[in-house]
Amino acid sequence: MAVKFGKQSYKLSGRIYINETACIVGPREKEGPLGEYFDQVEREDYGEDTWEKGEAHYIEATFNKLMGKISLDTKQIDCVFSGDLLNQCMASAIGLKNSNVPFLGLYGACSTMAESMLCASLCMDSNAMTDTIAITSSNFCSAEKQYRFPLELGGQRTPTSQWTVTASGAVYLSCNKSGAVEELKPYIESVTIGKIENYKINDVNNMGAVMAPACASTILSHLRDLSRTPDYYDLILTGDLGYTGSKILLEIMSMHGNDISTRHNDCGKMIFDSASQDTKSGGSGCGCAAAVFTSYIYKLLKNLNLRRVLFVATGALISPVMVKQGEDLLAISHGISIEI
Amino acid sequence: MSDNLDKLTVKQYQKISDSNSGKSNIVKNCIMAFIFGGLICTIAQGYSDLLASKPVVRVIGILDEKSIGALTVLFMVFLGSLLTALNVYDCIGTVAGAGSIVPITGFANSVVSPAMEYRSEGLILGVGAQMFQVAGPVLVYGTASSVLVGLIYYLVKI
């Protein structure tokens, strides 16, 4: 059973192995600096006639790809924890409707990959489940349609705006390590459940500034709860703060006595080359953290280039209705400590 | 705000956020808007002059100024719609900014782009209901303010 530390953190008593990962990305992501690490590249609509069906296809294909890699029967999967950015988690529902696996839909905006892995690992550490899959997706076109303007509307982006990543990433979590006996596999060591933060930034084109305090809050809580310093980790990997949010995060962290500048990186900064790809402040969307973690970071962990990673995916809890009704823009961040 | 960030007040944060958030380059954007907006207007003027030119007059006859104006507007709306349908207008907009939003081609773009986007939700609830998602407020308040101005003009004339 997981043991609670401090207010927000839980140390897992058993080892929850990240046995395998899979990810499928769009063309722009493939052209980015991490292009070579992704499993597969597909068109943004994945050959479907609507963006929403295209995103659902990404989830379905990523799920099937992962199942193919682990050569397990779907009957052996206790639950799939899935989330996306669309209304009522539409892409997850459509994408997994034929999976025949118990399904829990989650919404944590861009924090969903950490949220799904966090929920899965706590369910597994309670001995209720042994094998689960955590999966998320986002799609540039369907996200633009839902949150912003029609795709073909001509306009300019502000320097703080972020580009929604078209990708889906999945992890297979198990209480039992797969593969050869001597082969090491990364495992989830502890988790920190974030609190909603509201620092009254009301610019929908500056999600980095909306999210940075939530991210700092979760990292600080994680370190304090588990009596750790930032140098415990080889990498503190935040999800989707982009260039603007990352700068702010470092500033808030040093204000609170923790300098993380030497070991911090952000998925939103890593996935695109902002200068040549004109993605302004960087990538965003729950497919961003999922794609970067399941490809590049997972590989670094498996090759022992990284031994301890704090994965902190952060999301803005907003809906277009909230924005129109003048509500404050809220943010949440969840942390997962992964070791090998 | 939670107790995790005890050293950060909302007021302080607004300053931190402001100082770290890059601003749009207004001078560059204005220059681009000037060039592209001017270019679009030049195309319209060129078309209008063409309609009044001798070879065209020989074919379609002499048009009065009002008809030439109306035909030019039609042509520009067609051009804006065509470039939107060909996925080109949004690329122009990335560079041109207000230069491609303000002219009537931008208005065409703001009607055609949601029509394309919501085609997947059907002709009635998709295209029909969503087509004026962007341009609707302009039409509503444009019409309302023209009525108001007309009324004032009428009263002033009396």
XYZ file of C-alpha atoms in Angstrom:
498
model
C 0.000 0.000 0.000
C 1.193 3.503 -0.800
C 2.305 5.546 2.221
C 1.363 9.192 2.505
C 4.157 11.684 3.068
C 3.364 15.256 4.018
C 0.216 16.761 2.549
C 0.268 15.713 -1.083
C 2.778 12.944 -1.722
C 2.665 9.154 -1.689
C 5.571 6.739 -1.740
C 4.704 3.483 -3.462
C 5.550 0.413 -1.446
C 5.897 -1.903 -4.433
C 7.474 -1.196 -7.769
C 5.219 -0.097 -10.576
C 7.268 -0.766 -13.696
C 6.955 1.224 -16.872
C 7.499 -1.844 -19.006
C 6.813 -0.413 -22.435
C 5.751 2.765 -24.219
C 4.343 3.714 -27.595
C 3.736 6.988 -29.339
C 2.448 8.332 -32.638
C 2.999 11.941 -33.673
C 1.990 14.368 -36.400
C 4.249 15.672 -39.199
C 5.323 18.887 -37.433
C 6.391 16.933 -34.347
C 8.325 14.498 -36.544
C 10.211 17.443 -38.071
C 11.118 18.683 -34.591
C 14.350 18.005 -32.668
C 13.012 14.739 -31.171
C 11.675 13.400 -34.499
C 13.915 10.335 -34.613
C 12.644 9.021 -31.259
C 8.951 8.687 -32.125
C 7.495 5.305 -33.130
C 5.329 6.431 -36.013
C 4.209 9.546 -37.856
C 0.726 10.117 -39.241
C -1.176 12.935 -40.887
C -3.000 15.254 -38.494
C -6.394 13.864 -39.549
C -5.066 10.269 -39.662
C -7.054 9.776 -42.858
C -10.409 10.512 -41.146
C -12.937 13.071 -42.339
C -13.057 15.090 -39.092
C -10.321 16.294 -36.717
C -12.059 14.653 -33.765
C -12.172 11.256 -35.453
C -8.557 11.793 -36.439
C -7.543 12.325 -32.811
C -9.558 9.270 -31.733
C -7.707 7.288 -34.401
C -4.422 8.418 -32.857
C -5.508 7.020 -29.473
C -6.751 3.768 -30.980
C -3.611 3.272 -33.061
C -1.293 4.105 -30.142
C -3.185 1.699 -27.884
C -2.930 -1.040 -30.526
C 0.737 -0.278 -31.107
C 1.451 -0.663 -27.394
C -0.569 -3.875 -27.191
C 1.394 -5.193 -30.162
C 4.718 -4.349 -28.478
C 3.864 -6.047 -25.185
C 2.169 -9.031 -26.815
C -0.444 -9.331 -24.102
C -4.122 -10.069 -24.543
C -6.420 -7.136 -23.752
C -8.078 -9.400 -21.147
C -4.911 -9.148 -19.073
C -5.158 -5.335 -18.860
C -7.089 -4.368 -15.715
C -7.837 -0.812 -16.767
C -6.922 1.887 -19.243
C -6.612 5.438 -17.864
C -7.095 7.836 -20.728
C -7.593 11.540 -21.319
C -7.507 14.201 -24.019
C -8.436 17.850 -24.518
C -11.770 17.490 -26.288
C -15.184 17.992 -24.712
C -16.155 15.089 -22.468
C -12.912 13.285 -23.371
C -14.402 12.440 -26.752
C -11.198 11.213 -28.416
C -10.505 8.725 -25.604
C -14.034 7.356 -25.685
C -14.190 6.947 -29.459
C -10.612 5.713 -29.695
C -11.006 3.028 -27.033
C -14.581 1.950 -27.745
C -13.390 -1.268 -29.383
C -10.628 -1.996 -26.878
C -12.776 -4.179 -24.605
C -10.780 -2.986 -21.585
C -12.225 -1.334 -18.427
C -11.895 2.412 -19.014
C -11.429 5.453 -16.793
C -11.564 8.811 -18.569
C -9.552 11.630 -17.015
C -9.285 15.349 -17.598
C -6.328 17.338 -16.385
C -5.634 19.328 -19.565
C -1.908 19.143 -20.335
C -1.277 17.453 -16.958
C -3.297 14.391 -17.989
C -0.315 12.129 -18.761
C 0.996 12.543 -15.214
C -2.538 12.300 -13.827
C -3.269 9.048 -15.638
C 0.057 7.473 -14.594
C -0.499 8.727 -11.040
C -4.017 7.276 -10.766
C -2.913 4.017 -12.363
C 0.063 3.596 -10.049
C -1.993 4.263 -6.900
C -4.645 1.750 -8.025
C -1.912 -0.781 -8.673
C -0.059 -0.176 -5.433
C -3.279 -0.906 -3.546
C -3.041 -4.395 -5.094
C -6.371 -3.899 -6.832
C -4.778 -3.985 -10.287
C -1.584 -5.452 -11.700
C -1.489 -4.326 -15.334
C -2.750 -0.998 -16.648
C -2.269 1.371 -19.542
C -2.098 5.166 -19.290
C -2.657 7.042 -22.531
C -3.338 10.618 -23.641
C -3.641 12.516 -26.880
C -3.964 15.990 -28.270
C -4.396 17.279 -31.797
C -3.522 20.736 -33.075
C -6.554 20.998 -35.367
C -9.238 19.738 -32.983
C -7.797 21.834 -30.135
C -7.746 25.011 -32.247
C -11.371 24.392 -33.199
C -12.441 23.814 -29.612
C -10.422 26.443 -27.759
C -9.602 29.129 -30.301
C -10.677 29.914 -33.845
C -11.337 27.978 -37.043
C -8.122 26.660 -38.525
C -8.269 28.703 -41.724
C -8.920 32.040 -39.996
C -5.972 34.319 -40.739
C -4.368 35.958 -37.724
C -1.176 36.336 -35.743
C -0.029 34.517 -32.629
C 1.503 36.329 -29.694
C 5.054 35.436 -28.618
C 3.697 33.791 -25.435
C 1.226 31.525 -27.262
C 1.877 27.802 -27.517
C 1.318 25.314 -30.297
C -0.843 22.279 -29.474
C 1.071 19.103 -30.203
C -0.518 16.452 -32.407
C 0.435 13.217 -30.739
C -0.663 10.337 -28.608
C 1.543 8.559 -26.101
C 0.895 5.468 -23.997
C 2.668 3.579 -21.234
C 2.170 0.034 -20.083
C 2.446 -0.166 -16.292
C 2.780 -3.421 -14.445
C 3.588 -4.706 -10.966
C 5.788 -7.291 -12.659
C 8.868 -6.384 -14.633
C 8.804 -7.733 -18.163
C 11.743 -8.628 -20.362
C 15.008 -10.367 -19.458
C 15.807 -10.830 -15.770
C 18.921 -8.642 -15.886
C 17.221 -5.884 -17.906
C 16.405 -2.813 -15.853
C 13.059 -1.085 -16.308
C 12.084 2.355 -14.995
C 9.554 2.290 -12.197
C 7.329 4.830 -10.470
C 8.721 5.481 -7.014
C 6.453 8.196 -5.611
C 3.730 10.573 -6.725
C 2.500 14.030 -5.728
C -1.063 15.135 -6.340
C -1.210 18.825 -7.225
C -3.484 21.575 -5.952
C -5.379 24.015 -8.152
C -3.508 27.313 -8.308
C -4.995 30.656 -9.297
C -2.637 33.541 -9.832
C -5.128 35.597 -11.813
C -3.356 35.656 -15.168
C -6.214 36.230 -17.566
C -4.421 36.060 -20.897
C -5.568 32.921 -22.754
C -2.574 33.367 -25.040
C -0.150 33.032 -22.149
C -0.723 29.559 -20.752
C 2.887 29.326 -19.572
C 2.272 32.141 -17.088
C -1.062 30.612 -16.026
C 0.551 27.221 -15.343
C 3.978 28.057 -13.891
C 2.780 28.629 -10.282
C 0.910 25.290 -10.230
C 4.039 23.531 -11.445
C 6.232 25.247 -8.823
C 3.659 24.433 -6.146
C 3.762 20.711 -6.937
C 7.565 20.534 -7.189
C 7.978 22.394 -3.878
C 5.401 20.196 -2.200
C 7.048 17.041 -3.574
C 10.492 18.069 -2.340
C 9.213 19.128 1.064
C 6.937 16.108 1.603
C 9.717 13.649 0.800
C 12.525 15.730 2.385
C 14.443 15.959 -0.880
C 16.477 18.635 -2.627
C 16.389 19.217 -6.397
C 19.777 17.502 -6.788
C 18.111 14.207 -5.843
C 16.910 14.187 -9.455
C 18.931 14.002 -12.653
C 16.113 15.739 -14.469
C 13.042 17.701 -13.445
C 10.907 17.376 -16.549
C 7.976 19.762 -16.649
C 5.166 19.407 -19.136
C 4.255 22.191 -21.498
C 5.261 25.398 -19.737
C 7.064 26.453 -22.899
C 9.769 29.112 -22.905
C 7.728 31.751 -21.059
C 6.434 29.426 -18.336
C 9.829 27.774 -17.836
C 11.522 31.115 -17.195
C 8.818 32.004 -14.672
C 9.049 28.568 -13.005
C 12.787 28.963 -12.404
C 12.170 32.400 -10.903
C 9.448 31.148 -8.533
C 11.577 28.160 -7.528
C 14.585 30.317 -6.625
C 12.286 32.686 -4.709
C 11.420 29.661 -2.581
C 15.039 28.628 -2.076
C 15.314 25.878 -4.707
C 17.502 26.440 -7.734
C 16.480 23.889 -10.366
C 17.976 25.663 -13.388
C 20.718 23.072 -13.961
C 18.389 20.063 -13.979
C 15.195 21.446 -15.453
C 13.817 20.906 -18.932
C 10.366 21.306 -20.397
C 8.543 19.080 -22.907
C 7.042 22.157 -24.599
C 10.549 23.519 -25.229
C 11.969 20.192 -26.378
C 9.423 19.004 -28.930
C 9.698 21.875 -31.445
C 12.467 24.084 -32.700
C 10.668 27.336 -32.001
C 12.892 29.451 -34.254
C 12.515 27.394 -37.438
C 9.035 25.973 -36.749
C 7.446 29.263 -35.632
C 5.846 27.664 -32.585
C 6.377 30.796 -30.436
C 6.605 29.781 -26.752
C 6.692 26.036 -27.571
C 4.432 22.991 -27.597
C 1.428 22.244 -25.411
C -1.436 19.785 -25.091
C -1.567 16.491 -23.223
C 0.013 14.762 -26.216
C 3.147 16.883 -25.752
C 4.293 15.566 -22.369
C 3.084 12.099 -23.409
C 5.092 12.066 -26.641
C 8.291 13.454 -25.102
C 8.155 11.145 -22.088
C 7.247 7.948 -23.929
C 9.934 8.396 -26.577
C 13.048 10.401 -25.740
C 12.934 10.403 -21.932
C 11.965 6.722 -21.690
C 14.918 5.868 -23.902
C 17.310 7.927 -21.751
C 15.997 6.147 -18.664
C 16.341 2.693 -20.198
C 19.887 3.467 -21.336
C 20.650 4.660 -17.800
C 21.528 8.160 -19.055
C 19.002 9.276 -16.478
C 18.394 7.454 -13.223
C 15.955 9.678 -11.386
C 13.402 11.850 -13.141
C 10.680 13.993 -11.617
C 8.006 14.207 -14.278
C 5.714 17.155 -13.559
C 3.005 17.613 -16.173
C 1.041 20.824 -15.798
C -2.264 21.853 -17.294
C -4.500 24.901 -17.449
C -7.973 23.998 -16.201
C -9.933 26.184 -18.543
C -12.910 25.840 -20.824
C -14.019 28.335 -23.486
C -17.159 28.965 -21.398
C -15.097 29.910 -18.337
C -13.088 32.321 -20.446
C -16.189 33.988 -21.920
C -17.810 34.300 -18.493
C -14.736 36.022 -17.101
C -13.659 33.303 -14.651
C -10.033 33.186 -13.546
C -7.779 30.825 -15.476
C -6.786 27.940 -13.198
C -3.922 25.505 -13.355
C -2.990 22.102 -11.941
C 0.168 20.048 -11.901
C 0.913 16.477 -10.854
C 4.319 14.987 -10.123
C 5.669 11.485 -10.608
C 9.089 10.374 -9.497
C 10.530 7.762 -11.854
C 13.676 5.829 -11.066
C 15.630 2.962 -12.530
C -3.095 30.395 -4.051
C -1.969 27.566 -1.837
C 0.390 27.456 1.122
C 3.070 25.833 -1.065
C 3.895 29.229 -2.558
C 3.954 31.303 0.618
C 6.498 33.773 -0.760
C 4.526 34.633 -3.890
C 1.568 36.996 -3.814
C -0.818 37.501 -6.712
C 0.371 41.091 -7.107
C 4.027 40.085 -7.212
C 3.227 37.373 -9.698
C 1.602 39.754 -12.154
C 4.938 41.627 -12.282
C 6.997 38.426 -12.672
C 4.671 37.230 -15.417
C 4.792 40.566 -17.232
C 8.569 40.808 -17.154
C 8.986 37.263 -18.520
C 6.292 37.380 -21.189
C 7.518 38.515 -24.598
C 5.514 41.257 -26.283
C 4.458 41.396 -29.910
C 6.655 43.568 -32.102
C 4.181 46.389 -32.756
C 6.398 48.355 -35.163
C 7.065 45.304 -37.347
C 3.399 44.254 -37.214
C 2.292 47.765 -38.220
C 4.709 47.873 -41.152
C 3.574 44.420 -42.376
C -0.088 45.386 -41.950
C 0.571 48.583 -43.931
C 2.286 46.714 -46.774
C -0.200 43.831 -47.029
C -3.280 45.958 -46.397
C -2.056 48.348 -49.077
C -1.338 45.450 -51.443
C -4.863 44.065 -51.054
C -6.339 47.525 -51.678
C -4.068 47.956 -54.708
C -5.387 44.679 -56.153
C -8.945 45.961 -55.653
C -8.060 49.286 -57.281
C -6.419 47.439 -60.171
C -9.566 45.363 -60.715
C -11.743 48.466 -60.511
C -9.529 50.239 -63.091
C -9.661 47.157 -65.302
C -13.468 47.305 -65.332
C -13.247 50.917 -66.540
C -10.510 50.222 -69.114
C -11.160 50.476 -72.850
C -10.836 46.768 -73.827
C -13.269 45.702 -71.061
C -15.704 48.521 -71.855
C -15.675 47.363 -75.497
C -16.861 43.887 -74.341
C -19.255 44.613 -71.475
C -20.153 48.250 -72.088
C -19.718 51.281 -69.857
C -20.409 50.666 -66.162
C -21.322 53.442 -63.753
C -19.159 54.046 -60.675
C -21.573 52.273 -58.308
C -21.626 49.084 -60.361
C -17.833 49.087 -60.637
C -17.650 49.470 -56.829
C -20.078 46.604 -56.244
C -18.303 44.330 -58.735
C -14.946 45.095 -57.115
C -16.306 44.190 -53.676
C -17.710 40.958 -55.117
C -14.363 40.150 -56.682
C -12.446 40.770 -53.454
C -14.881 38.685 -51.404
C -14.496 35.896 -53.969
C -10.711 36.206 -53.797
C -10.698 36.083 -49.971
C -13.005 33.046 -49.976
C -11.001 31.247 -52.640
C -7.702 31.789 -50.829
C -9.341 30.593 -47.580
C -10.629 27.445 -49.286
C -7.151 26.804 -50.719
C -5.648 27.017 -47.187
C -3.639 30.092 -48.191
C -5.358 33.002 -46.420
C -4.349 31.881 -42.915
C -0.710 31.780 -44.035
C -1.023 35.343 -45.361
C -2.645 36.316 -42.044
C 0.329 35.004 -40.047
C 2.551 37.592 -41.738
C 0.087 40.349 -42.599
C -1.863 40.509 -39.316
C -4.362 43.353 -39.389
C -3.360 43.994 -43.013
C -5.345 40.942 -44.082
C -8.032 41.118 -41.373
C -9.318 44.651 -41.968
C -9.994 44.612 -45.750
C -13.154 42.898 -47.002
C -11.097 39.814 -47.930
C -10.613 39.335 -44.174
C -14.357 39.464 -43.683
C -14.796 36.767 -46.320
C -12.129 34.725 -44.531
C -13.939 35.076 -41.218
C -17.154 33.644 -42.755
C -15.662 30.924 -44.946
C -13.220 29.551 -42.341
C -15.893 28.570 -39.758
C -18.087 27.245 -42.588
C -15.235 24.913 -43.577
C -14.413 24.020 -39.985
C -17.977 23.083 -39.029
C -18.875 21.292 -42.268
C -18.204 18.083 -40.329
C -21.152 18.855 -38.038
C -23.688 18.988 -40.866
C -25.176 21.652 -43.121
C -27.777 22.905 -40.616
C -26.188 22.724 -37.158
C -22.660 22.932 -38.517
C -22.288 25.289 -41.470
C -25.606 27.123 -40.974
C -25.345 27.699 -37.258
C -21.598 28.346 -36.992
C -20.822 30.281 -40.169
C -21.146 33.658 -38.431
C -19.294 32.592 -35.288
C -16.543 35.120 -36.003
C -18.276 37.663 -38.271
C -21.627 37.636 -36.409
C -20.751 40.329 -33.848
C -19.479 42.590 -36.651
C -22.777 42.194 -38.524
C -24.981 42.685 -35.454
C -23.194 45.719 -34.052
C -22.367 47.084 -37.508
C -26.046 47.060 -38.427
C -27.123 48.408 -35.037
C -24.619 51.276 -35.084
C -25.543 52.180 -38.701
C -29.180 52.515 -37.613
C -28.095 54.704 -34.703
C -25.863 56.892 -36.872
C -28.662 57.152 -39.474
C -31.055 58.323 -36.784
C -28.611 60.959 -35.537
C -27.972 62.088 -39.134
C -31.748 62.368 -39.723
C -32.263 64.413 -36.544
C -29.300 66.694 -37.285
C -30.672 67.362 -40.799
C -34.048 68.395 -39.396
